[in-house]
Short mmCIF file of C-alpha atoms and ligand atoms in Angstrom, two decimals:
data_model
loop_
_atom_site.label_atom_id
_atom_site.label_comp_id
_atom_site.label_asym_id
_atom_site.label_seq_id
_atom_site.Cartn_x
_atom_site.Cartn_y
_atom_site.Cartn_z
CA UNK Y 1245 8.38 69.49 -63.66
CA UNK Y 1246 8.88 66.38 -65.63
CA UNK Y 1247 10.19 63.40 -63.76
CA UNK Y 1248 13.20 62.00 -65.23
CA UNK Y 1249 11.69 58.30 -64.62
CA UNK Y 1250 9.19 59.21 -67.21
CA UNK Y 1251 10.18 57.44 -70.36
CA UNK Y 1252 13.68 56.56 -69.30
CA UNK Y 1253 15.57 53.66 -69.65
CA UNK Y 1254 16.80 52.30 -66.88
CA UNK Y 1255 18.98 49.15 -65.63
CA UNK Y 1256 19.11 47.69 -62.20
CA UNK Y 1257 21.50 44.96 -61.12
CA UNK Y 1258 20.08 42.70 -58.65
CA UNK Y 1259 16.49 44.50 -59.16
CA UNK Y 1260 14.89 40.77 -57.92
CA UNK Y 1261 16.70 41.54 -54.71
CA UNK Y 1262 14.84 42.57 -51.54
CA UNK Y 1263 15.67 46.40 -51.92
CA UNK Y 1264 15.91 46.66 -55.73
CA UNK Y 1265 12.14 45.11 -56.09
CA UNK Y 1266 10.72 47.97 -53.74
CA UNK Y 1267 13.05 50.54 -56.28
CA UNK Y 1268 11.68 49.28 -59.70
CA UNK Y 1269 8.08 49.20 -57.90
CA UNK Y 1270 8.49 52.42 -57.30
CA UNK Y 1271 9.91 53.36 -60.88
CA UNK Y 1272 7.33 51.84 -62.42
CA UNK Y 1273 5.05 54.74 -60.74
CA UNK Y 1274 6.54 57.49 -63.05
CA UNK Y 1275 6.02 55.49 -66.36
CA UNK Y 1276 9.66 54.27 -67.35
CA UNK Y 1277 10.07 53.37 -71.30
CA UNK Y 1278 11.92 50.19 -69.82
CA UNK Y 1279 13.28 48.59 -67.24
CA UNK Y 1280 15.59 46.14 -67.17
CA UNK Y 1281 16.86 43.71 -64.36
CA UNK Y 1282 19.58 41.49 -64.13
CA UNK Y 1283 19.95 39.25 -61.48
CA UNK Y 1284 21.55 35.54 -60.61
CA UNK Y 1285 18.81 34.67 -58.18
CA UNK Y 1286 22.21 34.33 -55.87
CA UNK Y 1287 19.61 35.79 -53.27
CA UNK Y 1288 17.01 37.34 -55.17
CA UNK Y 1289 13.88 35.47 -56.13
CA UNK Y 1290 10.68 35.73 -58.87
CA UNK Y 1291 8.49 35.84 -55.96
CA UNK Y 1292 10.18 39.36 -55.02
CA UNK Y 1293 9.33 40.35 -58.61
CA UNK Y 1294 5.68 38.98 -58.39
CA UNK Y 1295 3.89 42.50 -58.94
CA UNK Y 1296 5.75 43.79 -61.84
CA UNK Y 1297 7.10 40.79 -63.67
CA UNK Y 1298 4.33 40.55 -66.12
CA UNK Y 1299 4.39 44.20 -66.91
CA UNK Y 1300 5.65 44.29 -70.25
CA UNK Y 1301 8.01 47.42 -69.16
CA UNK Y 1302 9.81 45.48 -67.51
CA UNK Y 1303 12.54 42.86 -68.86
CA UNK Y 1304 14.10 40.41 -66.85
CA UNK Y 1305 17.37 39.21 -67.43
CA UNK Y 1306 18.50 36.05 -65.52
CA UNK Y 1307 22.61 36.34 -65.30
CA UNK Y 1308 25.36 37.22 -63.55
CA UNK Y 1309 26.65 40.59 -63.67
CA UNK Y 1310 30.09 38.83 -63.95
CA UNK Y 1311 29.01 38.00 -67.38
CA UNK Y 1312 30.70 41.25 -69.71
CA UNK Y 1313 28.92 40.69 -72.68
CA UNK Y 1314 24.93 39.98 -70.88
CA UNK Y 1315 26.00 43.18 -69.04
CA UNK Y 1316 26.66 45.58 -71.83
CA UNK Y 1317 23.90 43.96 -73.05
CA UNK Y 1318 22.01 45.32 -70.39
CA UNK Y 1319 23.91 48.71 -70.63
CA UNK Y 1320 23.47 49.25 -74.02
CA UNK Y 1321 20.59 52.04 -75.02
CA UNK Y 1322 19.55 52.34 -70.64
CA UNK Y 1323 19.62 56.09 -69.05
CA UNK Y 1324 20.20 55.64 -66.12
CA UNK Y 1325 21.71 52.61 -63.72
CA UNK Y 1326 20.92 51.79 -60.31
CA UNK Y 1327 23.67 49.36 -59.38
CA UNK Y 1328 22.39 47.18 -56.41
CA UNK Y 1329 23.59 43.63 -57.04
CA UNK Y 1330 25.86 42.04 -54.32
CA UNK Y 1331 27.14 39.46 -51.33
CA UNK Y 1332 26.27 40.16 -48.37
CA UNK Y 1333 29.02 40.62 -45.95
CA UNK Y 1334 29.33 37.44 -44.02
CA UNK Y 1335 28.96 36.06 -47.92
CA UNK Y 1336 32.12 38.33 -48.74
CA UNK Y 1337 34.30 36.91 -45.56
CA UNK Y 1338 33.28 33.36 -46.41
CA UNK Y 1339 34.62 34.17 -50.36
CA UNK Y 1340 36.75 36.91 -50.77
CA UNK Y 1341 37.58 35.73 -54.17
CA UNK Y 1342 33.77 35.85 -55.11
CA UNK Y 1343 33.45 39.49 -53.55
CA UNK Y 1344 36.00 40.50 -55.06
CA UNK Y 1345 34.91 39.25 -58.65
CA UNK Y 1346 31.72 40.20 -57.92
CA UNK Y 1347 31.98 43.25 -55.62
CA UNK Y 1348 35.24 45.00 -57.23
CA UNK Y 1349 35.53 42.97 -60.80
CA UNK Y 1350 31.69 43.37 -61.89
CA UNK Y 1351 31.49 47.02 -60.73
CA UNK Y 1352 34.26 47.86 -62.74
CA UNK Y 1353 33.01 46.36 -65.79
CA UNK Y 1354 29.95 47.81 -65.71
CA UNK Y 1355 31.63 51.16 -64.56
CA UNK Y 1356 33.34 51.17 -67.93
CA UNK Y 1357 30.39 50.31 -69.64
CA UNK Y 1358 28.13 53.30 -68.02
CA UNK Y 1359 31.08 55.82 -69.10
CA UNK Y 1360 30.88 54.13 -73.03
CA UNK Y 1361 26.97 53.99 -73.26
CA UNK Y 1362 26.80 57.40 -71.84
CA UNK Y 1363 24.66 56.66 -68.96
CA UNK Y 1364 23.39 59.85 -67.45
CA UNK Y 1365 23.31 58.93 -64.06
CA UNK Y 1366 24.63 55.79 -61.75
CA UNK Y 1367 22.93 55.45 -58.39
CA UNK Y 1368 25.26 53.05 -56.55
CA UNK Y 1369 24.09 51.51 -53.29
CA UNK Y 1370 26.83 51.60 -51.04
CA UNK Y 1371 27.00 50.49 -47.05
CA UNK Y 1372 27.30 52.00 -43.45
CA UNK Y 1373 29.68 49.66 -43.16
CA UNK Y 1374 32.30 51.79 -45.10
CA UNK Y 1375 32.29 53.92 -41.61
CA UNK Y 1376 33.40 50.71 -39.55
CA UNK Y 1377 32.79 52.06 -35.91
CA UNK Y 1378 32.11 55.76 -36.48
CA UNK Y 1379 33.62 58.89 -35.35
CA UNK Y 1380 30.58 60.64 -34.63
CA UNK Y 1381 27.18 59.84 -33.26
CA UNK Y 1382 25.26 61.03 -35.28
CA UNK Y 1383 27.57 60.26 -38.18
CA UNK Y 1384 27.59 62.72 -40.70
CA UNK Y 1385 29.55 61.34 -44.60
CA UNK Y 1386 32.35 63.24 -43.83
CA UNK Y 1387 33.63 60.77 -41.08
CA UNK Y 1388 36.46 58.81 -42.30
CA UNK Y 1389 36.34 54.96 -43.64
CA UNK Y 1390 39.74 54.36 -41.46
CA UNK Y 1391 38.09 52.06 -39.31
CA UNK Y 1392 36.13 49.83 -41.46
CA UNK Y 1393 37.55 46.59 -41.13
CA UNK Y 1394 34.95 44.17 -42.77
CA UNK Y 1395 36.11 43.25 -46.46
CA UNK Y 1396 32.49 44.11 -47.54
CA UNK Y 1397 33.40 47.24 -46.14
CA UNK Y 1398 36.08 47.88 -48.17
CA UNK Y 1399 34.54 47.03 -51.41
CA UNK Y 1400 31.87 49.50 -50.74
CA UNK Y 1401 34.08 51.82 -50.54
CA UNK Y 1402 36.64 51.30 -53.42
CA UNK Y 1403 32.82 51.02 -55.66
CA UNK Y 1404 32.54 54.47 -54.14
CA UNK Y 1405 36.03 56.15 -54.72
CA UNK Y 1406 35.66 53.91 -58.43
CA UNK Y 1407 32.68 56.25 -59.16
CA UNK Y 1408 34.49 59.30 -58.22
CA UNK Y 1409 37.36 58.57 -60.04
CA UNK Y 1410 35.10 58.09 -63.08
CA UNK Y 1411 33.74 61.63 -62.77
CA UNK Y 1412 36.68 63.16 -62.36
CA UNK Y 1413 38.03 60.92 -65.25
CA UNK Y 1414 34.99 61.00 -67.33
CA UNK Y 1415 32.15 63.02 -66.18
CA UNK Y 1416 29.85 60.02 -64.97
CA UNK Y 1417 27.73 61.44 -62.77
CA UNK Y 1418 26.74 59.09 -59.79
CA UNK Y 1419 25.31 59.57 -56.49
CA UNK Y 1420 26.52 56.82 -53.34
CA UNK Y 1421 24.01 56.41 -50.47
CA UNK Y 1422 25.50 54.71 -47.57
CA UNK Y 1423 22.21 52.06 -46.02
CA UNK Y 1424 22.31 51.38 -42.31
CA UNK Y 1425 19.98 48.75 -40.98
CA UNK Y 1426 17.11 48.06 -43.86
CA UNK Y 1427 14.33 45.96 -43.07
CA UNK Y 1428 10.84 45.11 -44.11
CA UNK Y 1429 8.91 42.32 -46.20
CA UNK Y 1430 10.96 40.33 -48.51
CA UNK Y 1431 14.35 40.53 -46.39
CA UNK Y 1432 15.75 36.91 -46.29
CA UNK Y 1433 14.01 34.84 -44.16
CA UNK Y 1434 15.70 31.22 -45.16
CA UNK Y 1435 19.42 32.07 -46.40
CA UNK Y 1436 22.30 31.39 -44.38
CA UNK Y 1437 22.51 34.94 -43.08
CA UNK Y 1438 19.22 35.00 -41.65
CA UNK Y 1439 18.47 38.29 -39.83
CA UNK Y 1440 17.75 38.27 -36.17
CA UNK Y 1441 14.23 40.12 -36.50
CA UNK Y 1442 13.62 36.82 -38.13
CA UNK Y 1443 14.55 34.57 -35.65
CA UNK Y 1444 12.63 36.74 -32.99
CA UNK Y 1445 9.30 36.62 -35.11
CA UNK Y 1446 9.33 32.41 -34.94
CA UNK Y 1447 10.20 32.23 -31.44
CA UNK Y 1448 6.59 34.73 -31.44
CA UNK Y 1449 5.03 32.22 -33.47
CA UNK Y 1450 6.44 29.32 -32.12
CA UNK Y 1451 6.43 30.46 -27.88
CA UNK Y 1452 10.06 29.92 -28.05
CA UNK Y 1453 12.80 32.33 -26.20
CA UNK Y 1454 13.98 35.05 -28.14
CA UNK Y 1455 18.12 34.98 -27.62
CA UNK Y 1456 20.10 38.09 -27.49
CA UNK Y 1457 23.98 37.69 -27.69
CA UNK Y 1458 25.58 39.90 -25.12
CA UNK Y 1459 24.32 42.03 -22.83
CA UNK Y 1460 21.51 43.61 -25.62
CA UNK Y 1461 23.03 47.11 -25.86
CA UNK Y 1462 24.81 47.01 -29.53
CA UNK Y 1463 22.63 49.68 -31.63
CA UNK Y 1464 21.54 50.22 -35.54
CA UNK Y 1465 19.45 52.63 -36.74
CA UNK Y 1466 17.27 50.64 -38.85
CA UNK Y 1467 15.21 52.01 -42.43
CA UNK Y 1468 12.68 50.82 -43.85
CA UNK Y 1469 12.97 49.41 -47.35
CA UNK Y 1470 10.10 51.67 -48.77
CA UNK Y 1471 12.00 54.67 -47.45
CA UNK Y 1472 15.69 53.29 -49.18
CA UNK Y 1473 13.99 52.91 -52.34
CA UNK Y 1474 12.70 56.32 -51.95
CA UNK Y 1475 15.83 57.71 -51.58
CA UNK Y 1476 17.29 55.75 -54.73
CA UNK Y 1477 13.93 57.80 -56.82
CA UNK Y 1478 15.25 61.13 -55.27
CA UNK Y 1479 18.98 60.38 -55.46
CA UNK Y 1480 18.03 59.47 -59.66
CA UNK Y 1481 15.77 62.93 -59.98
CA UNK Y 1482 18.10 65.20 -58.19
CA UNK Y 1483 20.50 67.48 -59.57
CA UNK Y 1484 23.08 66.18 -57.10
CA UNK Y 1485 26.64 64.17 -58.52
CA UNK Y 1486 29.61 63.03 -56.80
CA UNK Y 1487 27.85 62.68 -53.42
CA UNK Y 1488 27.29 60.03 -50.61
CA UNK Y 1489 24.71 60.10 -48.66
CA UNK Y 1490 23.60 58.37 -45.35
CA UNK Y 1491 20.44 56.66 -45.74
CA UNK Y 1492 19.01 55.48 -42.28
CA UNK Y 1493 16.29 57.62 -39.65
CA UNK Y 1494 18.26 59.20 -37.19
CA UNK Y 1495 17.25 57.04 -34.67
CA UNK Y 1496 19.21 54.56 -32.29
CA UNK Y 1497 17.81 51.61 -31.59
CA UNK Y 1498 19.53 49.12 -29.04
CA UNK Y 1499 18.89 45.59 -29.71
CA UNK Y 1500 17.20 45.25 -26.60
CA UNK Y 1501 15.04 47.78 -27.39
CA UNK Y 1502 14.62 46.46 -30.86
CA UNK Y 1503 13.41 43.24 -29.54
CA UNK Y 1504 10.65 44.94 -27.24
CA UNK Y 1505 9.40 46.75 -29.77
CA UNK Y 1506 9.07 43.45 -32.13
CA UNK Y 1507 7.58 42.09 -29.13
CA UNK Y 1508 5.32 44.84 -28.74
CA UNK Y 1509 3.51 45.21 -31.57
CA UNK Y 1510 2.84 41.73 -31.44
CA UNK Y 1511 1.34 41.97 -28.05
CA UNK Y 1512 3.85 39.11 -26.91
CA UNK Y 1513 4.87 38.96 -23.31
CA UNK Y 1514 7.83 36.82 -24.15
CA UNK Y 1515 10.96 37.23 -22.46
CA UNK Y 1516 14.48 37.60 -23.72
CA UNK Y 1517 17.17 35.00 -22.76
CA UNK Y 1518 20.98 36.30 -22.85
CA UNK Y 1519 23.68 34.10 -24.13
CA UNK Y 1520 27.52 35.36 -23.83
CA UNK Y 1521 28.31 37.37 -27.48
CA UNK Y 1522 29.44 34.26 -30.08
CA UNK Y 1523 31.49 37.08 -32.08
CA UNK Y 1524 33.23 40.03 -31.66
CA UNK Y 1525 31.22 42.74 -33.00
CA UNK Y 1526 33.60 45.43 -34.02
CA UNK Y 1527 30.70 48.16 -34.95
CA UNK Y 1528 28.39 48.38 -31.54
CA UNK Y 1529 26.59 52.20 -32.57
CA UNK Y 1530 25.02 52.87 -35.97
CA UNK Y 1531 23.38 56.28 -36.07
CA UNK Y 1532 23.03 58.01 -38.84
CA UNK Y 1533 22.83 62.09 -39.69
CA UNK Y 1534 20.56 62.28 -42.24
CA UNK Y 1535 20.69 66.21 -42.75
CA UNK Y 1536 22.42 65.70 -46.10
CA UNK Y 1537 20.02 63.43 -47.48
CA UNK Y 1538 17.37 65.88 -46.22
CA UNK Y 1539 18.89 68.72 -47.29
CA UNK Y 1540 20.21 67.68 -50.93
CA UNK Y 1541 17.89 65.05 -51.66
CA UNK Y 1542 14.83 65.83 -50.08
CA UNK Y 1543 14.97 62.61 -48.09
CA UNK Y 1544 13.10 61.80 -45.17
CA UNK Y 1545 11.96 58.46 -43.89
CA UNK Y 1546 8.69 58.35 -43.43
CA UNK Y 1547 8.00 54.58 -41.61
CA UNK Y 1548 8.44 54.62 -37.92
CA UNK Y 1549 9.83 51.49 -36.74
CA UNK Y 1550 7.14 50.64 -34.81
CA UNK Y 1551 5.04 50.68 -38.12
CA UNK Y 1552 7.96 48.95 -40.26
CA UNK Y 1553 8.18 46.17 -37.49
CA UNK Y 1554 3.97 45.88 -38.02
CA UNK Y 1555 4.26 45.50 -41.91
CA UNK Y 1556 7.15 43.15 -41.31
CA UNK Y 1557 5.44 40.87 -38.82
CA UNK Y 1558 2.27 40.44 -40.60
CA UNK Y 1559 3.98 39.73 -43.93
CA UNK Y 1560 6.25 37.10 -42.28
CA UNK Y 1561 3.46 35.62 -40.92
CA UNK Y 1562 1.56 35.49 -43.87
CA UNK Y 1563 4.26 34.00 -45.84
CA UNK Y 1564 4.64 31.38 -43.24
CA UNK Y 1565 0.84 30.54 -42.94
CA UNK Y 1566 1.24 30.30 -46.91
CA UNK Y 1567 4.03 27.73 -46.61
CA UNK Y 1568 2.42 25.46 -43.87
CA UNK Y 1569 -1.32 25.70 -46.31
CA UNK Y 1570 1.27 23.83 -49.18
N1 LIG H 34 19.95 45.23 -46.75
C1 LIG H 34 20.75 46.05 -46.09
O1 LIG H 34 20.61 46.25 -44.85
C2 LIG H 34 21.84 46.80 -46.83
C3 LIG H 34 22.63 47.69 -46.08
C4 LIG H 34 23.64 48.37 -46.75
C5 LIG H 34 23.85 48.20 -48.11
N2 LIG H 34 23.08 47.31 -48.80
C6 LIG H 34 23.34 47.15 -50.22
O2 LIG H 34 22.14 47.35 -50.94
C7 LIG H 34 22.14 46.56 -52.14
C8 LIG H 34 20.87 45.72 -52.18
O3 LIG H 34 20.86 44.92 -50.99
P1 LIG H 34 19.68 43.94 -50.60
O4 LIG H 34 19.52 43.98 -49.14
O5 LIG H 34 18.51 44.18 -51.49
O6 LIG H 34 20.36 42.56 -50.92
P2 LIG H 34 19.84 41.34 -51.81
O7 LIG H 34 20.86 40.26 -51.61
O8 LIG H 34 18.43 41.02 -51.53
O9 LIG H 34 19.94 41.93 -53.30
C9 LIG H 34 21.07 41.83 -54.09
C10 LIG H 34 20.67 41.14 -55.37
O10 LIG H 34 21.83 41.01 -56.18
C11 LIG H 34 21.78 39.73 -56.79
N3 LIG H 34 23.16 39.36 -57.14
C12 LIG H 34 24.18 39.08 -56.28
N4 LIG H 34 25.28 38.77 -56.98
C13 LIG H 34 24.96 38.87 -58.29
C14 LIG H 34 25.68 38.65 -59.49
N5 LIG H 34 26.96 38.26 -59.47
N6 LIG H 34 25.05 38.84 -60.66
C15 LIG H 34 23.72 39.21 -60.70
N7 LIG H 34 23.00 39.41 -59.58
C16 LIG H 34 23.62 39.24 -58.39
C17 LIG H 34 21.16 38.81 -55.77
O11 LIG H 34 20.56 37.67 -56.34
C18 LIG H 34 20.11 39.74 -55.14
O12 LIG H 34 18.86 39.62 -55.78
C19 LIG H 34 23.41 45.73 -52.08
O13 LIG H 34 24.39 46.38 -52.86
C20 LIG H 34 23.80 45.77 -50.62
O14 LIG H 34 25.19 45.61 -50.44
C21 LIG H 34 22.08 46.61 -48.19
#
C-alpha cells in the first residue's frame, strides 16, 4: 500500500525543534510533495535542520506561529499538520501569558485554520504531563488528567480536548500522543532548561561529580527521539482519529539508575554526590503502557536506553570537541 507521506503536503510547527527535525527526516523518506516548517528559533536552531535544509522539498519558514496570517500561510494547500511547536514547561511557569498565547492562542488559530483548509489529518504532540502523578503504573490513556498540576500540563490537555471538540464539531481528524521522557542528539544542551543527562555527560568529560537531588529514586521512562518521530509517521499513516496515545518504552528508569547507566556506557567510575531535593517534584513515577500505541499504531520503540544513552554521549561529545576546535 501507498504511503500517505508520498506526495503529500505537509506542515510542521516547530519542525527546527529537537523532535520535529528527527519527524521531517523521517518524512522526507517517503517522498513528500512539500514540506513546510515554521519555527521562531525560540529553541529550535538551523543546525537541527542541517541534513534537509537544502532539499528543495523542504521550505522553511522563519515566524512565529502567533503570527495568523504567516500561519494560514503555512496552512493553506498542506495535507496534513504535525503541530509540535511549544514552551517548555518551566518556560510556561516563568510566562503564563506567553504559554498561553502560544500554547492555547496559537493552537487555536491554527485549529481553525486546519478545519477551513481541510487538512486531512492533525498529529498533535501532546505531554505525559497531562497525567500529573498517575493512577496507574503502568499508565494506560484512560487515567484521568485530575492531578496534573503544571500549567504546561494543562495546556496540553485543553490542545487535546480542542482537537476533540473539533471532530466532533467538524470532522478534523487528529491523533494526540502523550511523550514521556525523550532524549537523544539535538536535545538542548545550552538553554536555560538544560536537561540533567547533560549535566552528567560534562561532569564525564570534565571528572567532575555528577549531583543527584534527593535521594535518586524519582523515575521516567525515557524514549528515544527516533522512536517519537516514528510514532508521529505511524500516528499520520494510520487509520486511527480521535485518539491519544502514550508514547514512551514501558520501562522505569530511576534516576539513580539512569545515571549508572550514563555512566556505564561511558566506562566512567565516577561517583554520584546527593544534595537535599531544591524542588518539590510533584510527579516521582512515569511509566508508560504502551499497548495502545502497539496495538493501534503499530508502535514499538525500538532503541534501548542503553543504546540511546551511546548515540547521545558520542554526539554530545562530538559537538563539544567541535566547539572547543572553533
Ligand atoms: N522533549 C520532550 O521530552 C517532550 C515531552 C512531551 C511533550 N513534548 C512536546 O513535543 C513537542 C516538541 O518538543 P521538543 O522537545 O522537540 O521541543 P523543542 O523546544 O526542541 O521544539 C519546539 C519548537 O517549537 C518552536 N517554537 C516555540 N514557540 C514557537 C512559536 N511561538 N512560533 C514558532 N515556533 C515556536 C521552537 O523554536 C522549537 O524549535 C512540543 O510540543 C513539546 O511540548 C516534548
Amino acid at each position: 500500500m501507498q504511503s500517505k507521506i508520498t506526495g503529500s503536503r505537509i506542515l510542521i510547527t516547530g519542525g527546527a525543534g529537537f523532535i520535529g527535525s528527527y519527524v521531517v527526516e523521517q518524512l522526507l523518506k517517503q517522498s513528500p510533495e512539500k514540506i513546510i516548517i515554521i519555527d521562531n528559533f525560540m529553541r529550535g536552531s538551523k543546525e537541527n535542520m542541517r541534513s534537509f535544509i537544502d532539499n528543495p522539498v523542504v521550505e522553511f519558514r522563519l515566524g512565529d506561529i502567533r503570527d495568523l496570517a504567516l500561519l494560514e500561510d503555512c496552512v493553506k494547500g498542506c495535507d496534513y499538520v504535525f503541530h509540535m511547536a511549544a514552551l517548555r514547561i518551566n518556560a510556561c511557569a516563568a510566562d503564563p501569558q506567553e504559554g498561553f498565547d502560544v500554547m492555547m492562542g496559537a493552537t487555536f488559530q491554527l485549529a481553525q485554520l486546519c478545519v477551513k483548509h481541510k487538512i486531512k489529518k492533525v498529529i498533535y504532540s501532546s505531554s505525559a504531563s497531562v497525567y500529573g502523578l498517575a493512577q496507574h503504573f503502568p499508565t494506560p490513556e484512560t487515567d484521568n488528567p485530575y492531578n496534573n498540576q503544571t500549567f504546561y500540563g494543562a495546556a496540553k490537555m485543553w490542545g487535546e480536548q480542542l482537537f476533540r471538540s473539533f471532530k466532533f464539531m467538524y470532522g478534523l481528524d487528529y491523533v494526540a500522543l502523550r511523550y514521556f521522557n525523550v532524549y537523544g542528539p539535538r536535545m538542548d544542551t545550552d538553554g536555560k532548561y538544560t536537561e540533567v543527562m547533560i549535566k552528567w555527560l560534562d561532569c564525564v568529560r570534565n571528572g567532575g561529580e555528577p549531583l543527584i537531588y534527593g535521594d535518586g529514586s524519582d523515575s521516567m521512562d525515557f524514549v528515544y527521539v527516533e522512536d517519537v518521530a516514528r510514532a508521529n509517521i505511524a500516528a499520520m499513516e494510520a487509520d486511527a482519529t480521535d485518539e491519544a496515545f502514550n508514547v514512551g518504552c514501558n520501562r522505569e528508569t530511576s534516576l539513580k539508575e539512569l545515571l549508572e547507566a550514563l555512566l556505564s556506557v561511558n566506562n566512567s567510575s565516577l561517583q554520584p554526590a546527593f544534595r537535599p531535593a531544591n524542588s518539590v517534584n510533584p510527579v516521582s513515577r512515569r511509566l508508560a503502557d504502551i499497548t495502545k500505541a502497539e496495538r493501534m499504531l503499530g508502535f514499538t520503540p525500538s532503541v534501548s536506553l542503553e543504546d540511546g544513552l551511546i548515540k547521545l554521549s558520542s554526539w554530545y561529545f562530538e559537538l563539544q570537541k567541535a566547539k572547543t576546535a572553533q
